[in-house]
Structure formats: structure tokens, C-alpha cells
PDB file of C-alpha atoms in Angstrom:
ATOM      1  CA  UNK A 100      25.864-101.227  77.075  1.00 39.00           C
ATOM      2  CA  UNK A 101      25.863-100.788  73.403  1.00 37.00           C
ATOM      3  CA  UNK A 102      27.198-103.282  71.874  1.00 37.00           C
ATOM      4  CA  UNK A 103      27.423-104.874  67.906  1.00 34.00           C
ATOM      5  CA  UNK A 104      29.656-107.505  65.707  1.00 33.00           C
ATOM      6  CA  UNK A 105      29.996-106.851  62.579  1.00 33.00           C
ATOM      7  CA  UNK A 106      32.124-108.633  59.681  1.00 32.00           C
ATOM      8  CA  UNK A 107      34.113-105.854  58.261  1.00 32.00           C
ATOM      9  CA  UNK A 108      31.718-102.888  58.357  1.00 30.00           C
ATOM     10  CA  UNK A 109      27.965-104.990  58.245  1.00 29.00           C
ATOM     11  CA  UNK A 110      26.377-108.069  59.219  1.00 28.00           C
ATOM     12  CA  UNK A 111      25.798-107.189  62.977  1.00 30.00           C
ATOM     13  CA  UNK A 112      24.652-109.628  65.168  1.00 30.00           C
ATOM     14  CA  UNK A 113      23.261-108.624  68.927  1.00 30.00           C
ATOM     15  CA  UNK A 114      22.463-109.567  72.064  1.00 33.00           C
ATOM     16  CA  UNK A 115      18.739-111.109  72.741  1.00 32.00           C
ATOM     17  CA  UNK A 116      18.867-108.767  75.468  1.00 30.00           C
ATOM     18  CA  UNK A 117      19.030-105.153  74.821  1.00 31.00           C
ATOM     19  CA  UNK A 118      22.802-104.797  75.116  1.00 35.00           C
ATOM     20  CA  UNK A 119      25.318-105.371  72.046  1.00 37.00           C
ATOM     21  CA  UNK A 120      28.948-105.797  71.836  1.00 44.00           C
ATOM     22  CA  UNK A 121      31.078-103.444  69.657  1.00 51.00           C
ATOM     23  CA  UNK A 122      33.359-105.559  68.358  1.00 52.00           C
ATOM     24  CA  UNK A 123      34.944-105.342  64.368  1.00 51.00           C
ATOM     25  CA  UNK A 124      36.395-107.823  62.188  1.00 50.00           C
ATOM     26  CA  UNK A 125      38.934-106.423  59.605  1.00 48.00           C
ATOM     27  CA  UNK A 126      41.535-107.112  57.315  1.00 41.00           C
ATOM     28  CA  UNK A 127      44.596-104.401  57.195  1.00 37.00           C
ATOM     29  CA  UNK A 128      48.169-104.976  55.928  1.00 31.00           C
ATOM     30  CA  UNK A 129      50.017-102.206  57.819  1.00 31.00           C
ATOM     31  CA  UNK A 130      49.433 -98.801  59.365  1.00 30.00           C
ATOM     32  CA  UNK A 131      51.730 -96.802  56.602  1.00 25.00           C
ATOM     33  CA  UNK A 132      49.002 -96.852  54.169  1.00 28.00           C
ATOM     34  CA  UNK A 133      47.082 -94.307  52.634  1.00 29.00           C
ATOM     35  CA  UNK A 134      43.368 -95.429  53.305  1.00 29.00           C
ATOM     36  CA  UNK A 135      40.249 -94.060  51.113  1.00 29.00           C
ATOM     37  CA  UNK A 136      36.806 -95.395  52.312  1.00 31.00           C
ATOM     38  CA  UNK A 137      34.118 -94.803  49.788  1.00 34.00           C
ATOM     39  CA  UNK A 138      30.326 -94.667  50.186  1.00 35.00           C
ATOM     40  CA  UNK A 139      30.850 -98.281  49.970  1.00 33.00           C
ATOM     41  CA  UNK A 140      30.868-101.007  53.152  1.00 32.00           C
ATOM     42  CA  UNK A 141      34.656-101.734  51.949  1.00 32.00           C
ATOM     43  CA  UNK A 142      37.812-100.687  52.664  1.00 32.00           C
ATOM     44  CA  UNK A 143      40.247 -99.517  49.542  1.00 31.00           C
ATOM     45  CA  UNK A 144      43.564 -98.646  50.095  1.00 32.00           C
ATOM     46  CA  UNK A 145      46.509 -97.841  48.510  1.00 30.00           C
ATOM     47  CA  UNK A 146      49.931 -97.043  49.586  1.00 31.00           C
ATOM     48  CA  UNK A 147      51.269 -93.402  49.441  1.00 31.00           C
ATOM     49  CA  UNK A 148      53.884 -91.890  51.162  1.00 31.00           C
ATOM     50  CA  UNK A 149      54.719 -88.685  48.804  1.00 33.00           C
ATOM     51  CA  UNK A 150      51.667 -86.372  46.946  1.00 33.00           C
ATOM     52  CA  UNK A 151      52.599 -84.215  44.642  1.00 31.00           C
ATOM     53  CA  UNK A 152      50.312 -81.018  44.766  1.00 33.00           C
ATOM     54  CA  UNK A 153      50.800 -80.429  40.896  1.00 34.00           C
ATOM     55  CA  UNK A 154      48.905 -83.611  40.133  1.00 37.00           C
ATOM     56  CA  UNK A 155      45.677 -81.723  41.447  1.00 40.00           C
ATOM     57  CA  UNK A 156      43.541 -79.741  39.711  1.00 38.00           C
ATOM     58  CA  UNK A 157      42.343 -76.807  41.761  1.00 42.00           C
ATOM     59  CA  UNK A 158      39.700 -75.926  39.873  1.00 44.00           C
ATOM     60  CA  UNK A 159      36.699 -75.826  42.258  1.00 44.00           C
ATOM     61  CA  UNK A 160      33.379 -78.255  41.439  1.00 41.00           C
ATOM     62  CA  UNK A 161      29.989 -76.851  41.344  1.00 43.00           C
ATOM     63  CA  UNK A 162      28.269 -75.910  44.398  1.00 45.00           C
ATOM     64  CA  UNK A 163      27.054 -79.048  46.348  1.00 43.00           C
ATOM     65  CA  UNK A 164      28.534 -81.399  44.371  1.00 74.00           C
ATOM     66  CA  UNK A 165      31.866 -84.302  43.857  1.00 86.00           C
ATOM     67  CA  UNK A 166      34.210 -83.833  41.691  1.00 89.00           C
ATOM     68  CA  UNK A 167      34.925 -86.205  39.450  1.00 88.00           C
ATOM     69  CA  UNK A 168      38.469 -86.732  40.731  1.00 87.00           C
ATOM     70  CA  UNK A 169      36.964 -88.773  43.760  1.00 92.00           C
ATOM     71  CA  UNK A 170      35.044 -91.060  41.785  1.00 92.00           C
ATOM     72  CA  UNK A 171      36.785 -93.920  40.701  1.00 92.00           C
ATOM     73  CA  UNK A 172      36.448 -96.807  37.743  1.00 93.00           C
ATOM     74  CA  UNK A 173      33.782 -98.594  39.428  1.00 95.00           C
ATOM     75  CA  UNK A 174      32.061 -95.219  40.157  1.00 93.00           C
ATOM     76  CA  UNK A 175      32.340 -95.443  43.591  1.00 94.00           C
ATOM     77  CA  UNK A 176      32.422 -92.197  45.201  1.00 93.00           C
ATOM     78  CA  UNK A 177      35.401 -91.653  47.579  1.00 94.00           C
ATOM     79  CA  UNK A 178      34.854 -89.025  50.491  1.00 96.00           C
ATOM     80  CA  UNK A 179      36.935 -90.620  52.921  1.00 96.00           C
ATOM     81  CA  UNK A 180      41.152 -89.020  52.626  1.00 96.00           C
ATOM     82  CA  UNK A 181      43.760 -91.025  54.721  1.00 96.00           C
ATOM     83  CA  UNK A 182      46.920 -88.109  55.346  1.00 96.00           C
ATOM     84  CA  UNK A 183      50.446 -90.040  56.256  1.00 95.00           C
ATOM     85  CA  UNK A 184      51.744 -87.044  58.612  1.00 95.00           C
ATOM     86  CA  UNK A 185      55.013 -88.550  59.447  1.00 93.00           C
ATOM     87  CA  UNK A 186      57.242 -92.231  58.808  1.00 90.00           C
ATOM     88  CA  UNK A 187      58.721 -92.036  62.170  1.00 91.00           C
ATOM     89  CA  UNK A 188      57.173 -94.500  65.175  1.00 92.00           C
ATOM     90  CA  UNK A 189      58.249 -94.654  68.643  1.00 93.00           C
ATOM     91  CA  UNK A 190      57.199 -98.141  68.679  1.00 91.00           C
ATOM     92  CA  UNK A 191      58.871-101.387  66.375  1.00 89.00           C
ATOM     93  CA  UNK A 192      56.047-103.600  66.687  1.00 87.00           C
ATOM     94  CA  UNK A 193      57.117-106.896  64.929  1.00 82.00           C
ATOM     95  CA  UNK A 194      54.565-107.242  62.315  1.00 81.00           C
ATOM     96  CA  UNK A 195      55.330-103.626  61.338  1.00 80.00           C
ATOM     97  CA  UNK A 196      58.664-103.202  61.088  1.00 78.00           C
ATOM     98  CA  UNK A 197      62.462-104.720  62.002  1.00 76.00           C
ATOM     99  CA  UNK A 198      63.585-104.249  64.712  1.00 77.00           C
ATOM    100  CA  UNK A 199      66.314-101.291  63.618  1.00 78.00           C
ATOM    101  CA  UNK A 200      63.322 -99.507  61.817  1.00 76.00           C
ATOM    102  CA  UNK A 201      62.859 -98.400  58.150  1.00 79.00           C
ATOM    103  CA  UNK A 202      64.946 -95.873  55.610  1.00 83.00           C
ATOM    104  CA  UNK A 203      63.179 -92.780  56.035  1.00 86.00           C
ATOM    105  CA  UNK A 204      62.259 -90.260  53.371  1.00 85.00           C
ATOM    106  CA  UNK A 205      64.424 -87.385  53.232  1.00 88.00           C
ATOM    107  CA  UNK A 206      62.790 -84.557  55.263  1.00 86.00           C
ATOM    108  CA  UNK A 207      62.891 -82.382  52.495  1.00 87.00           C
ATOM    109  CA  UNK A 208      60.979 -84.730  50.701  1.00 88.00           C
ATOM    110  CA  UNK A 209      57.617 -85.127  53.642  1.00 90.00           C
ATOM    111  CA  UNK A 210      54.811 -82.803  53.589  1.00 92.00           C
ATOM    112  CA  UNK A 211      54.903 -79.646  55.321  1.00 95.00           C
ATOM    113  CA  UNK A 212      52.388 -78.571  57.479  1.00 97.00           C
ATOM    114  CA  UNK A 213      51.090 -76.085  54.688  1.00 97.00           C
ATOM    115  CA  UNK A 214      51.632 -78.775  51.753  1.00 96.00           C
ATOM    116  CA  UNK A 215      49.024 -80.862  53.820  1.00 97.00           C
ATOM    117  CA  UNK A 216      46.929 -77.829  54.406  1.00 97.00           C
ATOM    118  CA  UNK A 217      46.789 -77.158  50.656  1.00 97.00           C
ATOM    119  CA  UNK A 218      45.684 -80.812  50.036  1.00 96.00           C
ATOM    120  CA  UNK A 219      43.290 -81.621  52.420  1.00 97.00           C
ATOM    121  CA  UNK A 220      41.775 -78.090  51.674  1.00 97.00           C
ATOM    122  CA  UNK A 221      41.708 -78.864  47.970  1.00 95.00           C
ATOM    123  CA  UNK A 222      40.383 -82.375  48.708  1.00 96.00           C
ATOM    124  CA  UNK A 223      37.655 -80.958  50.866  1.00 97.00           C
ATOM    125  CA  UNK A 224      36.670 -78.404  48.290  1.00 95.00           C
ATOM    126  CA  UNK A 225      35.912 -81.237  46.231  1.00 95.00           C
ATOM    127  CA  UNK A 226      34.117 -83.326  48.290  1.00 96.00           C
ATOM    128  CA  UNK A 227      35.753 -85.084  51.282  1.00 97.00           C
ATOM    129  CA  UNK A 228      34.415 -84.600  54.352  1.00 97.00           C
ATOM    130  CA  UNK A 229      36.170 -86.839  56.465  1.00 97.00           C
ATOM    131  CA  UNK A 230      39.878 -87.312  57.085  1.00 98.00           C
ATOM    132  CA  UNK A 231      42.112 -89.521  59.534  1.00 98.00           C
ATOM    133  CA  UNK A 232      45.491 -88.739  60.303  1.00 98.00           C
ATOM    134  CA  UNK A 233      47.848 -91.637  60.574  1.00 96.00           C
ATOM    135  CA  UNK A 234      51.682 -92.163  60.290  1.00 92.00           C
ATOM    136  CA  UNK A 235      54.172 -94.111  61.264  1.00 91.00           C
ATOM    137  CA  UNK A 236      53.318 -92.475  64.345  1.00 96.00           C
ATOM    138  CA  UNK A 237      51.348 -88.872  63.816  1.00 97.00           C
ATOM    139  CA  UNK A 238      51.606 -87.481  67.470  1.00 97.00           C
ATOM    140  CA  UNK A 239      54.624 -87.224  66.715  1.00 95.00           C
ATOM    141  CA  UNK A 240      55.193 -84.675  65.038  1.00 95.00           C
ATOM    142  CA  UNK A 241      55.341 -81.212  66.809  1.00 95.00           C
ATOM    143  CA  UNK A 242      52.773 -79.373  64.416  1.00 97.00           C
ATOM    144  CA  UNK A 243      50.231 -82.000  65.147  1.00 98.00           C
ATOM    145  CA  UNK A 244      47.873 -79.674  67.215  1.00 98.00           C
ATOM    146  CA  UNK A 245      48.140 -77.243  64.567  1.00 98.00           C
ATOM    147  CA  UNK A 246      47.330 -79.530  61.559  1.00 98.00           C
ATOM    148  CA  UNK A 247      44.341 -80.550  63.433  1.00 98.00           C
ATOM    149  CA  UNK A 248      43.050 -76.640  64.236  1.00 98.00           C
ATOM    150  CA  UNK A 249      43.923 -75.746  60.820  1.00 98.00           C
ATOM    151  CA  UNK A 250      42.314 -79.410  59.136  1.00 98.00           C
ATOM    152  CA  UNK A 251      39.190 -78.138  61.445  1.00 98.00           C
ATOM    153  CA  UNK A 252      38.148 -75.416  60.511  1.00 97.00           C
ATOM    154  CA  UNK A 253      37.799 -76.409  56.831  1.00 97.00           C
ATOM    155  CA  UNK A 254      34.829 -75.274  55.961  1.00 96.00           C
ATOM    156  CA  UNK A 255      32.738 -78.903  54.591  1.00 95.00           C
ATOM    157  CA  UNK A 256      34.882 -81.588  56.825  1.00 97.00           C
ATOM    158  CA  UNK A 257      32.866 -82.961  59.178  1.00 97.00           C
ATOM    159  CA  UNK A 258      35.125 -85.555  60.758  1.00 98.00           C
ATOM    160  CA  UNK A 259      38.418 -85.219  61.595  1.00 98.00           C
ATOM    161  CA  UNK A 260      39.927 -88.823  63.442  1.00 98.00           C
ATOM    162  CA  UNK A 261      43.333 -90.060  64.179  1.00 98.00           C
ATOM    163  CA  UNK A 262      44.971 -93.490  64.629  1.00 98.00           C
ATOM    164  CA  UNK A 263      47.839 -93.613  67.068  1.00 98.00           C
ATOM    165  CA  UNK A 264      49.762 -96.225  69.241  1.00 97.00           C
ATOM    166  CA  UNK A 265      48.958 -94.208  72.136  1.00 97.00           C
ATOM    167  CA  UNK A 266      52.063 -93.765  73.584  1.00 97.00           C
ATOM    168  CA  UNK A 267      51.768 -89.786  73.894  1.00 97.00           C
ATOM    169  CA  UNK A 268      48.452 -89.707  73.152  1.00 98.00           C
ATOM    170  CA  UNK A 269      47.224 -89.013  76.996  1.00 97.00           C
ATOM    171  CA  UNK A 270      48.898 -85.807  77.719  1.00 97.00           C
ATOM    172  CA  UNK A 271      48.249 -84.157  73.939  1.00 98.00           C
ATOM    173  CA  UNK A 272      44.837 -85.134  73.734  1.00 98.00           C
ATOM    174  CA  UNK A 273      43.194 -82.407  75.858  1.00 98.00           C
ATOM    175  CA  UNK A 274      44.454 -79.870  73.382  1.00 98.00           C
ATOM    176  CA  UNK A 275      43.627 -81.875  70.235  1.00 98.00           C
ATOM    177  CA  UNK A 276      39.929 -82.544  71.426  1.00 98.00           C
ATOM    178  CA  UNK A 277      40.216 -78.500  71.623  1.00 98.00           C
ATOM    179  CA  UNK A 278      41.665 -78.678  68.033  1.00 98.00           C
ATOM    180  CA  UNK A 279      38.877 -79.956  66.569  1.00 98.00           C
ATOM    181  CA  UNK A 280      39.913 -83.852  66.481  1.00 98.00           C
ATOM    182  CA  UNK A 281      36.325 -85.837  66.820  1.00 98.00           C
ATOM    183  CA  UNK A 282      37.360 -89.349  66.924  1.00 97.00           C
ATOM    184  CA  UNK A 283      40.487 -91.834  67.908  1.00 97.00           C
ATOM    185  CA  UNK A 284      41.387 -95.606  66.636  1.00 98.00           C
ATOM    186  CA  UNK A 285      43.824 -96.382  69.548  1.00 98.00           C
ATOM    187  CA  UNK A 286      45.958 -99.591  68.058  1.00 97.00           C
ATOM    188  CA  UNK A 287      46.960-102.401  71.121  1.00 97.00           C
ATOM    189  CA  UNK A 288      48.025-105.871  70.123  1.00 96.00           C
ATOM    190  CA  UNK A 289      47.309-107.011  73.806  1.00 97.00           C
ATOM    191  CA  UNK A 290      46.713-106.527  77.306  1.00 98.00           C
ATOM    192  CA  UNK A 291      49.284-108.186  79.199  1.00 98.00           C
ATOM    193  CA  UNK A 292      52.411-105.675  79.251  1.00 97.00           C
ATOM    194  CA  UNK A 293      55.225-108.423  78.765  1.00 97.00           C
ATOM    195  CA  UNK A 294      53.631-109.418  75.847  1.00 97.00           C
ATOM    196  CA  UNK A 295      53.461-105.691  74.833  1.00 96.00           C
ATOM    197  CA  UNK A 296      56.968-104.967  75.092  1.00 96.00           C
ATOM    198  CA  UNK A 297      57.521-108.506  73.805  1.00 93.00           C
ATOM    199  CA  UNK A 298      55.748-107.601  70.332  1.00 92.00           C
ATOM    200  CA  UNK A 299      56.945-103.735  70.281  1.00 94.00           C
ATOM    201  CA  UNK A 300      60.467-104.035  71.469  1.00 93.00           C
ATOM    202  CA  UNK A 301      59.606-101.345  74.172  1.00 95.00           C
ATOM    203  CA  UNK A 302      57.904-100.582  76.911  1.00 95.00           C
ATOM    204  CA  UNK A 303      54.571 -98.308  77.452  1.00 96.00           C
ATOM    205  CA  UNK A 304      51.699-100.499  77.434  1.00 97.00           C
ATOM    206  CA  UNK A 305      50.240 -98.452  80.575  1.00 97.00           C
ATOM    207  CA  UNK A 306      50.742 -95.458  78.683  1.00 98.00           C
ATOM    208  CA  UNK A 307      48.588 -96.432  75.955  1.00 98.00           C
ATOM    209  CA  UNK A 308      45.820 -97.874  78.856  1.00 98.00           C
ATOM    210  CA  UNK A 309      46.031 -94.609  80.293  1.00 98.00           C
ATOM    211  CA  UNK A 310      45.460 -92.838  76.547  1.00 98.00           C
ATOM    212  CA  UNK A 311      42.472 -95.031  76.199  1.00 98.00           C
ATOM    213  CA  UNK A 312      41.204 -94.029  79.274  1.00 98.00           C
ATOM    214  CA  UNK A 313      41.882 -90.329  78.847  1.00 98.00           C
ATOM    215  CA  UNK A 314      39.887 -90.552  75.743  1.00 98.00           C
ATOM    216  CA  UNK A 315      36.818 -92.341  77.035  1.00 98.00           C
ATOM    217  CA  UNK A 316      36.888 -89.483  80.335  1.00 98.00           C
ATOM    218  CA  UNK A 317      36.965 -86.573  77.576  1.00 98.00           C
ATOM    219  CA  UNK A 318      34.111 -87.988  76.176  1.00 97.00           C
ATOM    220  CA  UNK A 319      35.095 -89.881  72.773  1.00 98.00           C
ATOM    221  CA  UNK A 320      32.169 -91.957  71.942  1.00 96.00           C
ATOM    222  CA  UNK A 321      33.141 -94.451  70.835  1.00 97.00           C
ATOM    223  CA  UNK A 322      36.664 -95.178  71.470  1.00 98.00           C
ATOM    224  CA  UNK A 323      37.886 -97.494  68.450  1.00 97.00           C
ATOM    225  CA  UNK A 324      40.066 -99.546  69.697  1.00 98.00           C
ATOM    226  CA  UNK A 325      42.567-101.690  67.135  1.00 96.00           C
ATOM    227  CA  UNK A 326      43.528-105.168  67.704  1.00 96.00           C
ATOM    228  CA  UNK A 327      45.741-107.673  64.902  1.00 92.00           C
ATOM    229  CA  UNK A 328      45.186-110.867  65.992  1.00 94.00           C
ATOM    230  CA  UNK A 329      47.649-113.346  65.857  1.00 92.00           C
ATOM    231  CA  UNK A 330      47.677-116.914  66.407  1.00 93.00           C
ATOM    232  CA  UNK A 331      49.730-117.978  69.587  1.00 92.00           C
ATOM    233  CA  UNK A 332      50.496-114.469  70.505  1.00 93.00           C
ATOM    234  CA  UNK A 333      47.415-113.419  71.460  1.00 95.00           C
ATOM    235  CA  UNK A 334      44.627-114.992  70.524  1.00 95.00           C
ATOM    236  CA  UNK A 335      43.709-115.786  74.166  1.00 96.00           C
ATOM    237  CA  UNK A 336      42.817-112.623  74.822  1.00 97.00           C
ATOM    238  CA  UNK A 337      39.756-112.173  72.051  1.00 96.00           C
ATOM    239  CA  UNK A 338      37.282-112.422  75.090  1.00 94.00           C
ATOM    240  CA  UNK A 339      39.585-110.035  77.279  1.00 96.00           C
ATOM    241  CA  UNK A 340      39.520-107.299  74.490  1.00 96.00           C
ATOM    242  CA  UNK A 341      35.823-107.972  74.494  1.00 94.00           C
ATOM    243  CA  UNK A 342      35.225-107.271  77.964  1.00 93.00           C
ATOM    244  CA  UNK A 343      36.707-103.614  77.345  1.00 95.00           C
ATOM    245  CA  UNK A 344      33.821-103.080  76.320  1.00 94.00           C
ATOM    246  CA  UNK A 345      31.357-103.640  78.949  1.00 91.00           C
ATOM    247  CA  UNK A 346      31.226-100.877  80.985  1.00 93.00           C
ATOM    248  CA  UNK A 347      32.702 -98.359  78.702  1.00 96.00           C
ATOM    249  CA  UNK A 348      32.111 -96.909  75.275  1.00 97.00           C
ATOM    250  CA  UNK A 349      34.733 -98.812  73.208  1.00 97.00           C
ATOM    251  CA  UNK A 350      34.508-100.553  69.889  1.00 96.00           C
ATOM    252  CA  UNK A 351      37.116-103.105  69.459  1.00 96.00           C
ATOM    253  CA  UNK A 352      37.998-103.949  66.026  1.00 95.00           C
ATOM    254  CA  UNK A 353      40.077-107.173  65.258  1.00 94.00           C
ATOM    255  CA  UNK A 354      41.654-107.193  62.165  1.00 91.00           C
ATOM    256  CA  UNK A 355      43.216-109.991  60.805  1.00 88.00           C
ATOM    257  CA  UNK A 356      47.230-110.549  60.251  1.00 83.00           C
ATOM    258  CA  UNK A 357      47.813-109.971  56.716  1.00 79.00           C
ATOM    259  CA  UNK A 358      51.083-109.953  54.912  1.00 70.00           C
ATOM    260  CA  UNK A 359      53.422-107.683  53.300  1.00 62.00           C
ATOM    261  CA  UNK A 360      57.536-106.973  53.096  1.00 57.00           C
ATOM    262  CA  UNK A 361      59.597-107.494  55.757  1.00 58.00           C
ATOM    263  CA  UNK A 362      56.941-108.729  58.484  1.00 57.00           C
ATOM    264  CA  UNK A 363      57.871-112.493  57.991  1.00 64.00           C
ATOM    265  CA  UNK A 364      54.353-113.164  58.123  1.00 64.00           C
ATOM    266  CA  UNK A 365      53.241-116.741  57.860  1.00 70.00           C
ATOM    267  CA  UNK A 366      49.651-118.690  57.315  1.00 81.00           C
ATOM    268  CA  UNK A 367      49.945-120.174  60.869  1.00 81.00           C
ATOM    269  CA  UNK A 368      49.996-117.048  62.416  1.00 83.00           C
ATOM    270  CA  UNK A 369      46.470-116.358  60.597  1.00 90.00           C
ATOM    271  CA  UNK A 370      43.142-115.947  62.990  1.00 92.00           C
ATOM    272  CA  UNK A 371      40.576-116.026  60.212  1.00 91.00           C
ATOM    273  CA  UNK A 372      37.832-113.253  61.542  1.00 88.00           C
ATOM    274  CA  UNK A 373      35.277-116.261  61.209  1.00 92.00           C
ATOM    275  CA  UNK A 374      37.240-117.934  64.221  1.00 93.00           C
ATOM    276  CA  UNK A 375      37.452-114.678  65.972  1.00 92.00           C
ATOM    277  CA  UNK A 376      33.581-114.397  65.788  1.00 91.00           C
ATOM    278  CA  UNK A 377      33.068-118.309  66.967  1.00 92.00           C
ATOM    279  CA  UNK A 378      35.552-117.618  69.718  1.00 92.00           C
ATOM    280  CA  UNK A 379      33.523-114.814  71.196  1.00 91.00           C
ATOM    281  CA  UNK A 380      30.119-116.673  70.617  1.00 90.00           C
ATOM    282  CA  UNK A 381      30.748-119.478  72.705  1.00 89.00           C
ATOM    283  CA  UNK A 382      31.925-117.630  75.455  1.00 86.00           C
ATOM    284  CA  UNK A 383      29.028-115.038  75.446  1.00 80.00           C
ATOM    285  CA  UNK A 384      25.846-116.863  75.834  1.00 69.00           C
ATOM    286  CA  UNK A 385      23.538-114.193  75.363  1.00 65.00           C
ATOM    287  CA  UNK A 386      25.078-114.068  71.055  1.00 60.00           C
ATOM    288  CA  UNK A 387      22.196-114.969  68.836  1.00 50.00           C
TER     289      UNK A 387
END
């Protein structure tokens, strides 16, 4: 098995053996965000749910080169782009949203499939080369085989990922693997299915077992799995999540229940990722 901890995106600590866990400790307020990773080991992220394709230049950079647009005040160079396909979720997962969902934007007011087309293209000219699609909920929408072809055959992006609840994920997949989609984060608060439709006010949590699954058999590698961890809801299963990833090629990455409007989050709930990382030590022996 190959296996690794890691404190946000570094400090990996392995087995004495020659087998690692891949297991990730992260911070994340919500899964509506707009999320730019820079050459960095951090995470920066900032929330955007309408672009306005005026507010880029298209003038193309030099040959080889980043354009100045995707370095930022600490000079930091951003080639990481975060696309918001869609507001919509199937799911209502209680730190996410109430239970009667959100006020959506106008549909005349979301990206088209060419508006993100034009963007991502214009980004990529410029010097992303990776890009995850996220949402809401991005499978979906009904174009979302065709933004990934299209988002694939950019000429410069080199990774193309998306992060999904999994509910539909199993029978699209086949055709978005063909699409050009390299790489999933799969999001599942836990594996006992009460406590899934508990925490999402609906059902499905074999659905999203089965997408899992379905991505590991078409040959994902690895198969990020996401996890918020929150005290008496789950934190019993940290070593359960853990032992996903024994036989099969899945990272696990616990992120940490952080707050923002309208999730009623509270300090108790909190699982520092320090007592995630004890928690898994003192059950697995073979931790140095």
C-alpha cells in the first residue's frame, strides 16, 4: 500500500515498514468557493460565484511564460483555477446549507458553457494548467461531459479534476474519464448510511460508495476522498476512513469544520487536525 499523512499539503510521516497511509489534514469553509492553489504548499481561496469576461485582458503573454495577472501581491504565482459550474446540489448537507436550500442566481446570470470555455481558455493561455470543477453540485448540470471534452483539449492544461458528492457520479463517469477528466475528490462525511442521510437530509450514501468504487475500477489513482470532521458526529470513524485505504488507492483528506453563514457552526463541534493525527497514531502502531 502507499500510504502518507500530511498536515495540509507537507509534513508526511510513514510507516517504518514500507507501506504509508494517504491520509490529509485540511481546513475548508464550504464547497461554493472559488479555490486558486499557487506554487505554494497553501491553499488561497476566495469566493466567486459570477466572472465577468470584460475584466480580462486577452492579450496573450509571451511564449512560455505567466502572465502577470496570475501573480499576486506576495508574488506567488497562481496556476491552479477553481470553475463554480452550477449553485444547485442534490444534497442539503447541514454544514452546507438549510435545510430548504439557498436563493439561486438568476440563470441568466450563471456561466454558459461557452462563457466558461472563453475563461478557462483565456486563463490557460496565460498560464494555468490545472483546473477543478466544483459547484454546488457540477454533475449536475447536463453540459458537464461537454465542458470537460471542450476544458480538455486546451492546448497547455494538464489536469483537469472534479469534486462531487457522488451521487451521479457512477453512471457519468465512464464518459467523463473519456472526456478528458484525470482526477476526482469524492466528498463523504461518513460511512454509516443513517448518519448519511442524517447529515444530508437524503438518502444515497451507497450511491456515492458505489461512485468511489467505480472510480478506483476505471483506474483513478488516487481517489481523493473528502471527509469534514466533526466532533460527535463522526469522529469515530477517523480510523474507519483510514482503513479505505488499505487495499485500495484512496487518499483520504480530513478537513477540519470551519465556519461561515448559515451553518450554525460552533467551537465544540471543532476536531483540530492535530487530534485527528493523534487519533490515527495510536491506533496504527506501525506510525513513526
Amino acid at each position: 500500500m502507499r500510504r502518507y499523512f500530511s498536515k495540509f499539503l507537507h509534513s508526511a510521516i510513514r510507516f517504518n515498514t514500507s507501506i504509508s497511509i494517504p491520509v490529509k489534514f485540511e481546513s475548508r469553509i464550504c464547497n461554493l468557493q472559488t479555490l486558486i492553489k499557487g506554487n505554494s504548499s497553501h491553499y488561497y481561496s476566495t469566493e466567486t460565484s459570477v466572472i465577468s469576461c470584460d475584466l480580462l485582458s486577452e492579450e496573450k503573454p509571451k511564449e512560455n511564460s505567466v502572465s502577470d495577472m496570475l501573480v499576486d501581491s506576495f508574488g506567488r504565482i497562481h496556476t491552479y483555477l477553481r470553475i463554480s459550474l452550477t449553485e444547485r446540489c442534490n444534497l442539503r448537507c447541514k454544514y452546507c446549507m438549510p435545510a430548504e436550500g439557498v436563493d439561486l442566481t438568476p440563470t441568466s446570470q450563471v456561466l454558459t458553457k461557452d462563457e466558461i470555455l472563453r475563461l478557462a481558455g483565456l486563463f490557460v493561455s496565460s498560464g494555468v494548467n490545472k483546473i477543478r470543477l466544483t459547484g454546488g453540485e457540477p454533475t449536475i448540470r447536463k453540459d458537464i461531459e461537454d465542458i470537460c471534452f471542450e476544458l480538455s483539449s486546451l492546448k497547455g492544461l494538464e489536469t483537469l479534476c472534479m469534486t462531487t458528492n457522488g451521487i451521479v457520479l457512477a453512471r457519468k463517469l465512464p464518459k467523463l474519464k473519456e472526456c478528458g477528466l484525470t482526477s476526482l475528490n469524492i466528498s463523504v462525511d461518513t460511512l454509516v448510511p443513517a448518519k448519511f442521510e442524517l447529515m444530508t437530509r437524503r438518502k444515497g450514501h451507497n450511491k456515492v460508495m458505489d461512485s468511489i468504487n467505480a472510480a478506483v475500477d476505471l483506474g483513478y489513482d488516487p481517489v481523493k476522498v473528502n471527509c469534514v470532521v466533526m466532533r460527535g458526529f463522526n469522529d469515530d470513524e477517523i480510523c474507519d476512513f483510514v482503513e479505505l485505504t488499505r487495499e485500495k488507492p484512496i487518499n483520504v483528506r480530513f478537513i477540519e469544520f470551519m465556519p461561515f453563514d448559515g451553518n450554525v457552526w460552533n467551537v465544540k463541534k471543532l476536531v483540530p487536525y492535530s487530534e485527528m493525527l493523534d487519533t490515527v497514531v495510536r491506533r496504527n502502531s506501525l506510525l513513526a
